[in-house]
Tab-separated table of C-alpha atoms in Angstrom:
chain	number	residue	atom	x	y	z
N	106	UNK	CA	12.692	-7.893	7.725
N	107	UNK	CA	10.402	-9.193	10.444
N	108	UNK	CA	7.784	-11.870	9.972
N	109	UNK	CA	4.354	-12.004	11.598
N	110	UNK	CA	4.055	-10.836	15.212
N	111	UNK	CA	5.381	-13.398	17.688
N	112	UNK	CA	2.575	-12.434	20.087
N	113	UNK	CA	-0.564	-11.424	18.209
N	114	UNK	CA	-2.467	-9.290	20.725
N	115	UNK	CA	-6.029	-8.193	19.886
N	116	UNK	CA	-4.871	-4.601	19.365
N	117	UNK	CA	-1.992	-5.728	17.143
N	118	UNK	CA	-4.388	-7.765	14.995
N	119	UNK	CA	-6.739	-4.791	14.652
N	120	UNK	CA	-3.850	-2.612	13.509
N	121	UNK	CA	-2.805	-5.243	10.966
N	122	UNK	CA	-6.360	-5.336	9.638
N	123	UNK	CA	-6.351	-1.520	9.484
N	124	UNK	CA	-3.170	-1.615	7.396
N	125	UNK	CA	-4.645	-4.126	4.957
N	126	UNK	CA	-7.964	-2.271	4.795
N	127	UNK	CA	-6.182	0.970	3.908
N	128	UNK	CA	-4.117	-0.744	1.223
N	129	UNK	CA	-7.140	-2.467	-0.339
N	130	UNK	CA	-9.102	0.794	-0.249
N	131	UNK	CA	-6.300	2.394	-2.252
N	132	UNK	CA	-6.394	-0.399	-4.829
N	133	UNK	CA	-10.167	-0.107	-5.123
N	134	UNK	CA	-9.844	3.660	-5.611
N	135	UNK	CA	-7.467	3.177	-8.531
N	136	UNK	CA	-10.176	1.125	-10.264
N	137	UNK	CA	-11.176	-2.478	-9.559
N	138	UNK	CA	-13.096	-5.382	-11.062
N	139	UNK	CA	-14.718	-8.343	-9.291
N	140	UNK	CA	-13.129	-11.583	-10.520
N	141	UNK	CA	-14.633	-14.269	-8.276
N	142	UNK	CA	-17.128	-14.542	-5.417
N	143	UNK	CA	-18.005	-17.438	-3.134
N	144	UNK	CA	-19.173	-17.893	0.469
N	145	UNK	CA	-18.158	-14.477	1.791
N	146	UNK	CA	-14.912	-14.447	-0.194
N	147	UNK	CA	-14.222	-12.145	-3.137
N	148	UNK	CA	-11.245	-11.881	-5.467
N	149	UNK	CA	-10.611	-8.496	-7.087
N	150	UNK	CA	-8.121	-7.080	-9.541
N	151	UNK	CA	-7.237	-3.634	-10.769
N	152	UNK	CA	-8.591	-2.601	-14.161
N	153	UNK	CA	-5.161	-1.109	-14.934
N	154	UNK	CA	-2.197	0.154	-12.943
N	155	UNK	CA	-1.032	-0.861	-10.303
N	156	UNK	CA	-2.063	-4.323	-11.590
N	157	UNK	CA	-2.842	-5.867	-8.193
N	158	UNK	CA	-5.202	-8.746	-7.395
N	159	UNK	CA	-6.413	-9.262	-3.837
N	160	UNK	CA	-8.850	-11.115	-1.623
N	161	UNK	CA	-11.591	-9.622	0.533
N	162	UNK	CA	-12.704	-12.073	3.200
N	163	UNK	CA	-16.009	-11.091	4.790
N	164	UNK	CA	-16.397	-14.175	6.973
N	165	UNK	CA	-13.854	-14.798	9.748
N	166	UNK	CA	-14.179	-18.575	9.384
N	167	UNK	CA	-14.511	-20.813	6.318
N	168	UNK	CA	-18.051	-21.535	5.266
N	169	UNK	CA	-19.246	-25.136	5.753
N	170	UNK	CA	-20.663	-24.909	2.234
N	171	UNK	CA	-17.186	-24.739	0.705
N	172	UNK	CA	-16.723	-27.729	-1.607
N	173	UNK	CA	-13.930	-29.073	-3.757
N	174	UNK	CA	-15.830	-27.730	-6.771
N	175	UNK	CA	-15.958	-24.186	-5.394
N	176	UNK	CA	-12.304	-24.441	-4.407
N	177	UNK	CA	-11.500	-25.501	-7.942
N	178	UNK	CA	-13.338	-22.432	-9.210
N	179	UNK	CA	-11.198	-20.228	-6.973
N	180	UNK	CA	-8.010	-21.876	-8.225
N	181	UNK	CA	-9.176	-21.339	-11.815
N	182	UNK	CA	-9.947	-17.680	-11.095
N	183	UNK	CA	-6.437	-17.143	-9.713
N	184	UNK	CA	-4.796	-18.944	-12.623
N	185	UNK	CA	-6.798	-16.914	-15.153
N	186	UNK	CA	-5.606	-13.545	-13.842
N	187	UNK	CA	-3.800	-11.566	-16.577
N	188	UNK	CA	-0.055	-12.034	-16.935
N	189	UNK	CA	1.816	-9.334	-15.076
N	190	UNK	CA	-0.770	-9.169	-12.293
N	191	UNK	CA	0.818	-8.798	-8.855
N	192	UNK	CA	-0.742	-11.023	-6.174
N	193	UNK	CA	0.204	-9.964	-2.616
N	194	UNK	CA	0.430	-12.899	-0.189
N	195	UNK	CA	0.405	-12.282	3.563
N	196	UNK	CA	-0.115	-14.444	6.695
N	197	UNK	CA	-3.772	-13.480	7.154
N	198	UNK	CA	-4.733	-15.375	3.988
N	199	UNK	CA	-3.722	-18.636	5.660
N	200	UNK	CA	-6.462	-18.088	8.256
N	201	UNK	CA	-9.060	-18.755	5.559
N	202	UNK	CA	-9.152	-22.414	4.565
N	203	UNK	CA	-10.432	-22.003	0.970
N	204	UNK	CA	-7.815	-19.344	0.169
N	205	UNK	CA	-4.993	-21.284	1.812
N	206	UNK	CA	-5.981	-24.464	-0.049
N	207	UNK	CA	-6.266	-22.651	-3.380
N	208	UNK	CA	-2.910	-20.898	-2.969
N	209	UNK	CA	-1.237	-24.194	-2.064
N	210	UNK	CA	-2.553	-25.639	-5.343
N	211	UNK	CA	-1.264	-22.782	-7.505
N	212	UNK	CA	2.281	-22.576	-8.833
N	213	UNK	CA	3.802	-19.115	-9.150
N	214	UNK	CA	6.829	-19.021	-11.437
N	215	UNK	CA	7.126	-15.273	-11.893
N	216	UNK	CA	9.401	-12.860	-10.023
N	217	UNK	CA	8.740	-11.981	-6.397
N	218	UNK	CA	9.407	-8.980	-4.177
N	219	UNK	CA	8.906	-8.465	-0.461
N	220	UNK	CA	7.366	-5.644	1.544
N	221	UNK	CA	7.242	-5.118	5.295
N	222	UNK	CA	3.936	-3.870	6.690
N	223	UNK	CA	4.634	-1.259	9.386
N	224	UNK	CA	2.708	0.926	11.840
N	225	UNK	CA	3.403	4.067	13.880
N	226	UNK	CA	1.303	5.273	16.829
N	227	UNK	CA	0.843	8.978	16.154
N	228	UNK	CA	0.103	9.891	19.754
N	229	UNK	CA	3.850	9.516	20.355
N	230	UNK	CA	4.949	11.200	17.140
N	231	UNK	CA	6.725	14.512	17.541
N	232	UNK	CA	6.321	16.659	14.410
N	233	UNK	CA	9.396	18.270	12.929
N	234	UNK	CA	10.153	21.472	14.832
N	235	UNK	CA	13.438	22.431	13.183
N	236	UNK	CA	11.890	23.242	9.853
N	237	UNK	CA	12.488	21.630	6.482
N	238	UNK	CA	15.513	22.229	4.242
N	239	UNK	CA	15.165	25.820	2.964
N	240	UNK	CA	15.423	24.753	-0.674
N	241	UNK	CA	12.554	22.270	-0.250
N	242	UNK	CA	8.838	23.068	-0.149
N	243	UNK	CA	5.699	20.966	-0.423
N	244	UNK	CA	2.585	21.437	-2.526
N	245	UNK	CA	-0.677	19.536	-2.715
N	246	UNK	CA	-1.542	18.126	-6.133
N	247	UNK	CA	-4.801	19.720	-7.298
N	248	UNK	CA	-4.351	20.386	-11.029
N	249	UNK	CA	-3.668	18.311	-14.128
N	250	UNK	CA	-0.159	19.783	-14.626
N	251	UNK	CA	0.791	19.003	-11.026
N	252	UNK	CA	-0.734	15.504	-11.317
N	253	UNK	CA	1.317	14.905	-14.459
N	254	UNK	CA	4.446	16.052	-12.612
N	255	UNK	CA	3.590	13.825	-9.633
N	256	UNK	CA	3.213	10.765	-11.880
N	257	UNK	CA	6.438	11.573	-13.741
N	258	UNK	CA	8.477	11.847	-10.531
N	259	UNK	CA	6.888	8.705	-9.041
N	260	UNK	CA	7.507	6.764	-12.267
N	261	UNK	CA	11.181	7.740	-12.281
N	262	UNK	CA	11.550	7.019	-8.564
N	263	UNK	CA	10.049	3.529	-8.670
N	264	UNK	CA	11.109	2.428	-12.138
N	265	UNK	CA	7.610	1.699	-13.446
N	266	UNK	CA	4.915	3.745	-15.137
N	267	UNK	CA	2.481	5.397	-12.710
N	268	UNK	CA	-0.636	5.873	-14.846
N	269	UNK	CA	-2.135	9.356	-14.789
N	270	UNK	CA	-5.645	8.016	-15.497
N	271	UNK	CA	-5.593	5.865	-12.364
N	272	UNK	CA	-3.932	8.462	-10.140
N	273	UNK	CA	-6.632	10.886	-11.297
N	274	UNK	CA	-9.131	8.890	-9.238
N	275	UNK	CA	-7.351	10.028	-6.080
N	276	UNK	CA	-7.939	13.704	-6.839
N	277	UNK	CA	-11.663	13.041	-6.560
N	278	UNK	CA	-11.348	11.489	-3.083
N	279	UNK	CA	-11.639	13.885	-0.104
N	280	UNK	CA	-9.736	11.391	2.058
N	281	UNK	CA	-6.694	11.296	-0.259
N	282	UNK	CA	-3.833	13.777	-0.536
N	283	UNK	CA	-1.068	13.733	-3.137
N	284	UNK	CA	2.047	15.735	-2.273
N	285	UNK	CA	4.899	16.968	-4.438
N	286	UNK	CA	8.165	18.135	-2.901
N	287	UNK	CA	9.945	20.852	-4.856
N	288	UNK	CA	13.641	21.682	-4.647
N	289	UNK	CA	14.171	25.207	-5.913
N	290	UNK	CA	10.871	24.999	-7.851
N	291	UNK	CA	11.748	21.635	-9.461
N	292	UNK	CA	9.630	18.583	-8.391
N	293	UNK	CA	11.890	15.955	-6.808
N	294	UNK	CA	9.771	13.738	-4.516
N	295	UNK	CA	6.252	12.363	-4.090
N	296	UNK	CA	3.985	11.005	-1.380
N	297	UNK	CA	0.365	9.955	-1.013
N	298	UNK	CA	-1.732	9.922	2.158
N	299	UNK	CA	-5.009	7.974	2.268
N	300	UNK	CA	-7.213	8.304	5.346
N	301	UNK	CA	-9.461	5.380	6.318
N	302	UNK	CA	-11.136	5.844	9.675
N	303	UNK	CA	-8.454	6.746	12.214
N	304	UNK	CA	-5.686	5.318	10.015
N	305	UNK	CA	-3.398	7.282	7.700
N	306	UNK	CA	-1.901	5.120	4.965
N	307	UNK	CA	1.323	6.470	3.476
N	308	UNK	CA	2.081	5.354	-0.058
N	309	UNK	CA	4.211	6.219	-3.107
N	310	UNK	CA	7.005	7.892	-1.137
N	311	UNK	CA	9.584	8.298	-3.879
N	312	UNK	CA	12.532	10.518	-4.777
N	313	UNK	CA	14.041	11.122	-8.209
N	314	UNK	CA	17.124	8.896	-8.636
N	315	UNK	CA	19.320	11.954	-9.213
N	316	UNK	CA	18.115	13.470	-5.922
N	317	UNK	CA	18.365	10.458	-3.633
N	318	UNK	CA	20.612	10.463	-0.583
N	319	UNK	CA	19.957	14.114	0.280
N	320	UNK	CA	17.318	13.638	2.971
N	321	UNK	CA	14.288	14.434	0.821
N	322	UNK	CA	12.486	11.178	1.697
N	323	UNK	CA	12.808	11.900	5.419
N	324	UNK	CA	11.616	15.478	4.913
N	325	UNK	CA	8.508	14.473	2.960
N	326	UNK	CA	7.768	11.748	5.528
N	327	UNK	CA	7.910	14.354	8.297
N	328	UNK	CA	5.506	16.483	6.268
N	329	UNK	CA	2.946	13.714	5.673
N	330	UNK	CA	3.118	12.501	9.276
N	331	UNK	CA	2.463	16.033	10.506
N	332	UNK	CA	-0.507	16.175	8.133
N	333	UNK	CA	-1.796	12.859	9.512
N	334	UNK	CA	-1.603	14.234	13.055
N	335	UNK	CA	-3.528	17.339	11.959
N	336	UNK	CA	-6.223	15.049	10.546
N	337	UNK	CA	-6.563	13.331	13.959
N	338	UNK	CA	-5.288	9.992	12.667
N	339	UNK	CA	-4.295	7.637	15.478
N	340	UNK	CA	-1.912	5.469	13.490
N	341	UNK	CA	0.110	5.702	10.306
N	342	UNK	CA	0.646	2.556	8.236
N	343	UNK	CA	2.730	1.687	5.192
N	344	UNK	CA	4.336	-1.178	3.292
N	345	UNK	CA	8.105	-0.772	3.136
N	346	UNK	CA	10.633	-2.023	0.642
N	347	UNK	CA	13.996	-3.180	1.964
N	348	UNK	CA	15.493	0.132	0.845
N	349	UNK	CA	12.913	2.235	2.684
N	350	UNK	CA	12.636	0.211	5.888
N	351	UNK	CA	15.651	1.770	7.710
N	352	UNK	CA	14.179	5.273	7.337
N	353	UNK	CA	10.788	4.178	8.618
N	354	UNK	CA	12.375	2.470	11.632
N	355	UNK	CA	14.284	5.673	12.323
N	356	UNK	CA	10.968	7.546	12.343
N	357	UNK	CA	9.552	5.099	14.892
N	358	UNK	CA	7.568	2.655	12.734
N	359	UNK	CA	7.254	-0.925	13.991
N	360	UNK	CA	7.130	-4.058	11.832
N	361	UNK	CA	3.809	-5.912	11.558
N	362	UNK	CA	3.908	-8.683	8.933
N	363	UNK	CA	5.566	-9.552	5.646
N	364	UNK	CA	3.910	-9.313	2.245
N	365	UNK	CA	5.286	-11.513	-0.525
N	366	UNK	CA	4.246	-10.123	-3.892
N	367	UNK	CA	4.261	-12.653	-6.728
N	368	UNK	CA	4.060	-11.493	-10.339
N	369	UNK	CA	1.940	-13.860	-12.418
N	370	UNK	CA	3.616	-15.092	-15.590
């Protein structure tokens, strides 16, 4: 996996911000609660699944009003997050002095997992022209039965429970699309596309464990990328696990920055 860009050009930084904005928009859509606010900085957490906590920084530079007391309040807010909360840490947080200081004070003893933020310029993307495997077809999730099936497949694919109540919020968003891939009428793979501005965020790309290794992930990625092009998105972004990164590189995605996710214990 690649770390932060060696040369951070203005365009590269904008694309990194677009990736983070898309990801945070998704978390907010699932349901969020304000935990802490100070000097243009807010700390949020999900009200349920996917159990993330994250920072929104509305000032590019630390406020001169930041004091040791307010920093202590931020540390306390982080330490009081519920057990099991996942706190994503990425290089951009170090650009904000209060956040960097607070994170340096905190001790995280829980498990960690890494993700690679990636981007693809869609102006160079060539949609699949050979067709998809004949036994595979794609359907948009629009009903409760199909949402239940989507959550069941995603839960099995990722090894954790994808809550129907939270995923339901996406059905009410015109800029979100949930896709189910069916093999001979049986749901086998999932994907989610969230549009924010000219950016298409691709999330929850998963395949049933019994169906992995057959090319279904690549097929559903081709489908969602073609959809993103149809929606006039300029870039596609995602956060890859180590297992998924080779496929995304094959499709033309480039690495942006690393996200270290710490699970609070």
